[in-house]
Short mmCIF file of C-alpha atoms and ligand atoms in Angstrom, two decimals:
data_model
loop_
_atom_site.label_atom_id
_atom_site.label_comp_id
_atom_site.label_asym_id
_atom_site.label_seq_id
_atom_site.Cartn_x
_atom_site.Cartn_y
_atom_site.Cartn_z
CA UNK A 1 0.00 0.00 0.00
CA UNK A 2 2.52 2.66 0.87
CA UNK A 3 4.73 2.45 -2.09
CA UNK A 4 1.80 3.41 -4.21
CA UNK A 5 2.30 6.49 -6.51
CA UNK A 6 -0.86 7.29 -7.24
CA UNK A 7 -3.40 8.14 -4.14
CA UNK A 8 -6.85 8.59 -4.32
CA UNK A 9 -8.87 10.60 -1.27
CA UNK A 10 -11.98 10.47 -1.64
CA UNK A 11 -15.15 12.11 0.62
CA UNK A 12 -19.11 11.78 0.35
CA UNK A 13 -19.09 13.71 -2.80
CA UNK A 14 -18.20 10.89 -4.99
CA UNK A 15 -20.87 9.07 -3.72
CA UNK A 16 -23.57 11.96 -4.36
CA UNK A 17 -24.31 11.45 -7.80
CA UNK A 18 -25.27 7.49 -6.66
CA UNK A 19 -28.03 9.37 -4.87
CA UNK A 20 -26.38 9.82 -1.44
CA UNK A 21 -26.20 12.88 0.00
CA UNK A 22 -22.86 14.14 0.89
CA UNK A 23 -23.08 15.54 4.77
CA UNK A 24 -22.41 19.74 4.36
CA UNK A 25 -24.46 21.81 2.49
CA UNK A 26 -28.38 22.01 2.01
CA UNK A 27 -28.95 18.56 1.53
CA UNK A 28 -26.68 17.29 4.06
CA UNK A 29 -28.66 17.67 6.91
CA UNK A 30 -31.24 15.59 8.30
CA UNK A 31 -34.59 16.93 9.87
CA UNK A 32 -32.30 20.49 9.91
CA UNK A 33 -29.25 18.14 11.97
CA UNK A 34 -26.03 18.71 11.61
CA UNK A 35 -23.30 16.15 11.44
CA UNK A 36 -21.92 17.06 14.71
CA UNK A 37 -24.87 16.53 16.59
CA UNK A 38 -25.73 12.96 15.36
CA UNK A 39 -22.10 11.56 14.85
CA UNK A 40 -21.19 12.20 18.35
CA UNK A 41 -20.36 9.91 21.57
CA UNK A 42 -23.10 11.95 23.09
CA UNK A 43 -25.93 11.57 21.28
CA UNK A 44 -26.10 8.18 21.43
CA UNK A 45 -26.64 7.94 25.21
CA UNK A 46 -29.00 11.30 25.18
CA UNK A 47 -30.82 10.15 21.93
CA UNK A 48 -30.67 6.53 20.81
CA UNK A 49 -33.92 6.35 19.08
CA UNK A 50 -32.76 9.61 16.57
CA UNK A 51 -29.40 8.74 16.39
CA UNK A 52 -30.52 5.02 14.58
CA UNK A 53 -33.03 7.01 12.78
CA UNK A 54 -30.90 8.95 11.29
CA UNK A 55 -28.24 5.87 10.75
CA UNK A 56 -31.44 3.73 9.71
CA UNK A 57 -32.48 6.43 7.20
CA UNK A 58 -29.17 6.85 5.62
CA UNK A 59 -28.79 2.12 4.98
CA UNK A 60 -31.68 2.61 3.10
CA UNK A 61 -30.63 4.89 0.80
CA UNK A 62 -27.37 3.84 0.56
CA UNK A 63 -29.03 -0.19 0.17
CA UNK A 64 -31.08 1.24 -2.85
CA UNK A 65 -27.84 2.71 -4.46
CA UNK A 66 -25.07 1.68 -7.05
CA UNK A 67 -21.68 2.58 -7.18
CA UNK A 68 -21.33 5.78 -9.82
CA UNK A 69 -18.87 6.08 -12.89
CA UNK A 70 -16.65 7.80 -10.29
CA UNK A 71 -16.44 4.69 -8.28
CA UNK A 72 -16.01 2.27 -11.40
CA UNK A 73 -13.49 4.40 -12.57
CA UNK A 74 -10.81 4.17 -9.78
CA UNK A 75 -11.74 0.61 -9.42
CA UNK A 76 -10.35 0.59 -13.19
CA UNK A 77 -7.16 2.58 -12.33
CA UNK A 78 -6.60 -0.23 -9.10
CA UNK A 79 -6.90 -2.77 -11.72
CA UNK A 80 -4.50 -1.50 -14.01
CA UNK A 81 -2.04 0.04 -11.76
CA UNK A 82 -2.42 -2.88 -9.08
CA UNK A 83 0.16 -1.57 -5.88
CA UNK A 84 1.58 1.91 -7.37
CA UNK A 85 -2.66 2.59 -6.62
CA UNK A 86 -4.08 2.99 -3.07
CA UNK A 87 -7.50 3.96 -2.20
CA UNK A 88 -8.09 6.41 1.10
CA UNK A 89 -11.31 6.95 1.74
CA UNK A 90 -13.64 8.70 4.33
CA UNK A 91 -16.68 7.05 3.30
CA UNK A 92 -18.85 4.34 4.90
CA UNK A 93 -20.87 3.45 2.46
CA UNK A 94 -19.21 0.54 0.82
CA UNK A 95 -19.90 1.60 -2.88
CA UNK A 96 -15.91 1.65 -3.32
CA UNK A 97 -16.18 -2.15 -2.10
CA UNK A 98 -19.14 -2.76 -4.48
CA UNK A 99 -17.85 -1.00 -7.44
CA UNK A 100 -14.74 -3.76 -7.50
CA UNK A 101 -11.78 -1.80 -5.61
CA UNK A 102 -9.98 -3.89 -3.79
CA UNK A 103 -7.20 -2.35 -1.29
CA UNK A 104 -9.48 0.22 0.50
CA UNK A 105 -8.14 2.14 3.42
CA UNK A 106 -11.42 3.05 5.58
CA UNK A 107 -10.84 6.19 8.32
CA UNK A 108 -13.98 6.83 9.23
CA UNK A 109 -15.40 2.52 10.13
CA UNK A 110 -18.33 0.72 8.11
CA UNK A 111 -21.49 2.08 8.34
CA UNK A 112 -22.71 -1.78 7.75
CA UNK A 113 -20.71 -3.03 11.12
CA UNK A 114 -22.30 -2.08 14.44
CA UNK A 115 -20.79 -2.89 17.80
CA UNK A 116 -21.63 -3.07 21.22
CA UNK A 117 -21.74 -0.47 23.59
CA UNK A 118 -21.72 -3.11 26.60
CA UNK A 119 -19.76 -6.50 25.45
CA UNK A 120 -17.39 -4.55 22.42
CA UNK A 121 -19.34 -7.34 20.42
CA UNK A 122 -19.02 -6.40 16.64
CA UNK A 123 -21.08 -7.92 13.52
CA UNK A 124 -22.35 -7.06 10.39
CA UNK A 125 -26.02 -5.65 10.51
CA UNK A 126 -27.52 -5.20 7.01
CA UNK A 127 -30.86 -5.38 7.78
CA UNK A 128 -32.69 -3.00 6.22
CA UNK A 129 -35.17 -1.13 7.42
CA UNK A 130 -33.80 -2.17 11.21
CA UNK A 131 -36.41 -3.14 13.39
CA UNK A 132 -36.72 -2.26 16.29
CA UNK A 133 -35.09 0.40 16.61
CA UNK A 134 -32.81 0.94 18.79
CA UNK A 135 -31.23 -2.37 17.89
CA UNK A 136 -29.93 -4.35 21.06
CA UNK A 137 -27.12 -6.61 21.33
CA UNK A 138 -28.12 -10.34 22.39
CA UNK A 139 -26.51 -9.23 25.76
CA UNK A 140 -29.14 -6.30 26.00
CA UNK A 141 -26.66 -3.56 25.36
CA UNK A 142 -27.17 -0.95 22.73
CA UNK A 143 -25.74 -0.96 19.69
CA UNK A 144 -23.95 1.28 17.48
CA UNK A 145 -22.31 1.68 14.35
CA UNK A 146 -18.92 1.25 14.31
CA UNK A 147 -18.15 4.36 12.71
CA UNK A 148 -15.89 7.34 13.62
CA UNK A 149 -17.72 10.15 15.66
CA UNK A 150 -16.87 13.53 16.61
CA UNK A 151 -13.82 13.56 19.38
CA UNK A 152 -13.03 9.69 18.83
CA UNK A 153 -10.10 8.89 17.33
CA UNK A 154 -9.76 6.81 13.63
CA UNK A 155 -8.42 3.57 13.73
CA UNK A 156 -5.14 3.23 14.35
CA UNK A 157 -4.08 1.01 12.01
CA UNK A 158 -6.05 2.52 8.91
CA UNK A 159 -4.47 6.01 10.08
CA UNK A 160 -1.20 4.78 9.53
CA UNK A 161 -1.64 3.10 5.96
CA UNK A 162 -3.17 6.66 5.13
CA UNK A 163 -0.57 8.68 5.99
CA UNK A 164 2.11 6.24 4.64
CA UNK A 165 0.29 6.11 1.40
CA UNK A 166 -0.09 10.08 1.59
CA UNK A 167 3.33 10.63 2.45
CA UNK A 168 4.93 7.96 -0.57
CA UNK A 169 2.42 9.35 -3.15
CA UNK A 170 3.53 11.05 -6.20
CA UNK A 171 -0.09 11.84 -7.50
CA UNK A 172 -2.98 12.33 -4.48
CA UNK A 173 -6.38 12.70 -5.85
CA UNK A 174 -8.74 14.86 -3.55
CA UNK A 175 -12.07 13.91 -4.65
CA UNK A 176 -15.52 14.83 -3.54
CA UNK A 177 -14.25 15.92 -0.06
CA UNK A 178 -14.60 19.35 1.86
CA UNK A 179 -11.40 18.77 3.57
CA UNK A 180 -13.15 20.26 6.72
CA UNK A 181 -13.32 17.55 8.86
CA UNK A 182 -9.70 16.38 10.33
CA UNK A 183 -7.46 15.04 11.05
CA UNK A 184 -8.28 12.91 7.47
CA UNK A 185 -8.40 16.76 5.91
CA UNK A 186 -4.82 16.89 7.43
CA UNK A 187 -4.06 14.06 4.55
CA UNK A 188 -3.51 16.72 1.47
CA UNK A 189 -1.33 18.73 3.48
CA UNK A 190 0.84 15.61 4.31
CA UNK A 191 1.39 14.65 0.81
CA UNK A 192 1.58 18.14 -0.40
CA UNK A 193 4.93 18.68 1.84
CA UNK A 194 6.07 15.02 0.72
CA UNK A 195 6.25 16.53 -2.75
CA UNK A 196 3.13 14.92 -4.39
CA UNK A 197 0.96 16.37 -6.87
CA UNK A 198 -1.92 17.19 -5.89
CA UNK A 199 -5.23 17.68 -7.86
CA UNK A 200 -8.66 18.31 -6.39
CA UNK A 201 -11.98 17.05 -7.86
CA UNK A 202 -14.81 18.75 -6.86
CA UNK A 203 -17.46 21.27 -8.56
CA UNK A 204 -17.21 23.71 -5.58
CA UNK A 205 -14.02 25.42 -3.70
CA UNK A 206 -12.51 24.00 -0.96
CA UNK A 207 -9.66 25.02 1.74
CA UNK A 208 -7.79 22.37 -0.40
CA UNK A 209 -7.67 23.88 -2.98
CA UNK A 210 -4.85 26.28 -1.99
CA UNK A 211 -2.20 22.99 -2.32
CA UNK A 212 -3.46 22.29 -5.39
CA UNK A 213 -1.35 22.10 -8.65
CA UNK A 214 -5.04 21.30 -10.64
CA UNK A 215 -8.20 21.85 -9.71
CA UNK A 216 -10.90 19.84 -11.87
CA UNK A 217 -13.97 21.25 -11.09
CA UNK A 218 -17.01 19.18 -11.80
CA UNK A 219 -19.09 16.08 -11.41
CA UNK A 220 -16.69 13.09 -10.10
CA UNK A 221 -18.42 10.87 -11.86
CA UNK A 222 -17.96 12.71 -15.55
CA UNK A 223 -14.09 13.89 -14.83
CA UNK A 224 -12.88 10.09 -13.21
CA UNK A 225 -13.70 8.46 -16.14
CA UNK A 226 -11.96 10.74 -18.57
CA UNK A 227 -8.49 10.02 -16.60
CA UNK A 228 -8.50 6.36 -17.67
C1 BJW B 301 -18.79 16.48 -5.11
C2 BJW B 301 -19.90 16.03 -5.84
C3 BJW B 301 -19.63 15.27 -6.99
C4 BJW B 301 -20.63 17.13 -4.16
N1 BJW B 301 -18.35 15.01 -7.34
N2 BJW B 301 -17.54 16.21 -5.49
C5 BJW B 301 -7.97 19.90 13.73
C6 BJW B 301 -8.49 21.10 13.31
C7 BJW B 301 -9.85 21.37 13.44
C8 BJW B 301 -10.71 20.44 14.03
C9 BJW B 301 -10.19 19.24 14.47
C10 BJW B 301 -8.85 18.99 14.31
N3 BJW B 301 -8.61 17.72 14.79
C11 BJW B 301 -9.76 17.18 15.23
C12 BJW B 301 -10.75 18.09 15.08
C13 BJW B 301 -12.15 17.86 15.49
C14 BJW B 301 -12.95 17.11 14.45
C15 BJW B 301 -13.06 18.00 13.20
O1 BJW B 301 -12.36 17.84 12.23
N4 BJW B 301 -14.00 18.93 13.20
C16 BJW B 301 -14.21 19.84 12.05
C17 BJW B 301 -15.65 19.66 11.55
C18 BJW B 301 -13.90 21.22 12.48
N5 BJW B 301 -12.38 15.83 14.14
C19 BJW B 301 -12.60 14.75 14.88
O2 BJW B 301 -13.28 14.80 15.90
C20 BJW B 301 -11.97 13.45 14.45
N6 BJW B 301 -11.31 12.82 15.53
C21 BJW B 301 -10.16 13.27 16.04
O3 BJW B 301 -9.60 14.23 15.59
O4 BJW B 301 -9.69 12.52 17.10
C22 BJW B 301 -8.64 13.08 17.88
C23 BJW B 301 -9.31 13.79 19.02
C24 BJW B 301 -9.71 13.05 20.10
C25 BJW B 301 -10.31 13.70 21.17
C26 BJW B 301 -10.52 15.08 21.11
C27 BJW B 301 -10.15 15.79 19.98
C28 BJW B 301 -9.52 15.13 18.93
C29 BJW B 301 -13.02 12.45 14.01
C30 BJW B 301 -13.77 12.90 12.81
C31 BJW B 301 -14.86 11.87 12.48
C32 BJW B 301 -15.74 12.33 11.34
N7 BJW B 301 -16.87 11.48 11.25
C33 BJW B 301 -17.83 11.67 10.18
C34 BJW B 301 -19.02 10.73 10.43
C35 BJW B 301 -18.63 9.30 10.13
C36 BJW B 301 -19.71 8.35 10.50
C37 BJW B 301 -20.96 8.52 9.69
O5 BJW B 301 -20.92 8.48 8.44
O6 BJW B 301 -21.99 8.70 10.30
O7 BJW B 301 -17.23 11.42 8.91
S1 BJW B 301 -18.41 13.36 10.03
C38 BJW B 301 -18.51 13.34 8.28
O8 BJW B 301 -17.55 14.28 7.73
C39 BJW B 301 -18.05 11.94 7.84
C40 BJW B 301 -17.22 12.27 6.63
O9 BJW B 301 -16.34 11.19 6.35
C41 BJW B 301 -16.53 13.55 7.05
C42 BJW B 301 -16.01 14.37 5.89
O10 BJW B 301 -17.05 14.80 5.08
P1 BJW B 301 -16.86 14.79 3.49
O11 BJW B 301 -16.72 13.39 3.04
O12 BJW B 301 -15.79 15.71 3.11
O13 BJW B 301 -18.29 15.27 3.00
P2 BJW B 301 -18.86 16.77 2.91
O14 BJW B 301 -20.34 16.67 2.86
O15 BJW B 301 -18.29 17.65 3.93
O16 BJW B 301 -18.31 17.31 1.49
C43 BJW B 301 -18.73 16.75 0.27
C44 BJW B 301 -17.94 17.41 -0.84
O17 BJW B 301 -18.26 16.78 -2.06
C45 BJW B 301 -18.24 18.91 -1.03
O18 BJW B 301 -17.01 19.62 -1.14
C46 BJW B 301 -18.98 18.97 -2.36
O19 BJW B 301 -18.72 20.15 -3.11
C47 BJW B 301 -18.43 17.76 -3.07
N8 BJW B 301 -19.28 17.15 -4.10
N9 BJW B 301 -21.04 16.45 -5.26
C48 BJW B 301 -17.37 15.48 -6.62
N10 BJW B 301 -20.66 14.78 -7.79
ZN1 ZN B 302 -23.26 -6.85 23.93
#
């Protein structure tokens, strides 16, 4: 993985044109939620029933969607480039998975995995719509997914395959990310100051864009395609 020259970063944006929407801007907040206040240690505890509403809400959409061009496409480059290619991504959706990449660094968990908040118990839950909700471990703790929140830290061993990849890369893809949300965000200035090129994908500005040496603005899943 770390010897890879090419790195692609990619954020909920390359999943939006699959029908999923990304988490910032108008359509990336539930019932007028933002992301902080629903992927947080707290909430869970305070909230359980809206927290797996909103988690509940978000399996079905993702269930009913395919991976995009955007996906298929670096899927393609992994196939063709084999170990000079490595995949970061912040997503949880599993579309990269579906759309046939292989080597997938995931920061931010599995939105598909929950785990107990009693026993540490983790399984695959793709059960959708979940019923009842909040879902219960079969030692009658609650359950969450076994995602990243807000104030937790990323998994350690993921973390390091990112920043090796980042810091080895010669090319690092930003795609469909805000770059807002660290330390993952952090990623672009890593391989930025290891002398990679770095090239953003995105139709709107981001604070990435500054470390830039191309900015493709558009639709992830019209310009991917085009670099094969
Ligand atoms: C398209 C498109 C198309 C649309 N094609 N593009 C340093 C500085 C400042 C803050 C911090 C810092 N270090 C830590 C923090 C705090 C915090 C943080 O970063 N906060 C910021 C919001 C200010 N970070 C953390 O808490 C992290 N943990 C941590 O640092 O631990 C150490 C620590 C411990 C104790 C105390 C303090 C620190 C953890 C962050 C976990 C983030 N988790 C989430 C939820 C995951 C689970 C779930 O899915 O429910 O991860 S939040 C959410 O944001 C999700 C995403 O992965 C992440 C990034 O969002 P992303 O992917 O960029 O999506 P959007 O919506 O923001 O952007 C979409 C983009 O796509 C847009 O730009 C569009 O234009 C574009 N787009 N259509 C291409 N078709
Ligand atoms: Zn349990």
């Amino acid at each position: 993985m770390g010897a890879a020259r090419i790195v692609a970063f990619t954020g909920a944006g390359i999943s939006a044109e699959s029908g999923i929407p990304a988490f910032r801007g108008p359509a990336g907040f539930w019932r007028n939620y933002p992301p902080e206040k629903l992927a947080s240690p707290q909430a869970l505890p305070s909230d359980p029933r809206l927290v797996w509403e909103w988690y509940d809400w978000r399996c079905q959409v993702i269930h009913k969607a395919e991976p995009n061009p955007g996906h298929r496409a670096l899927a393609e480059i992994e196939r063709r480039a084999r170990d000079q290619f490595a995949l970061v991504t912040q997503n949880v959706d599993g579309l990269h998975d579906r759309a046939g990449s292989y080597r997938i660094v995931k920061l931010h968990g599995d939105i598909w995995q929950v785990r107990c908040v009693v026993c540490g118990t983790e399984q695959r839950n793709e059960q959708v719509p979940l019923e009842p909700l909040p879902p219960r471990c079969s030692c009658g703790g609650l359950l969450r997914p076994a995602v990243v929140w807000f104030g937790k830290t990323l998994p350690a061993g993921a973390w390091e395959q990112a920043v090796e990849a980042a810091q080895r890369a010669e090319v690092f893809l930003v795609i469909g990310t805000s770059a807002l949300v660290y330390p993952a965000a952090g990623l672009v200035q890593m391989a930025r100051h290891s002398g990679a090129r770095v090239a953003i994908v995105n139709p709107d500005p981001t604070p990435a864009d500054e470390l830039a040496d191309w900015i493709l603005r558009g639709q992830a899943g019209e310009i991917l395609p085009r670099l094969l």
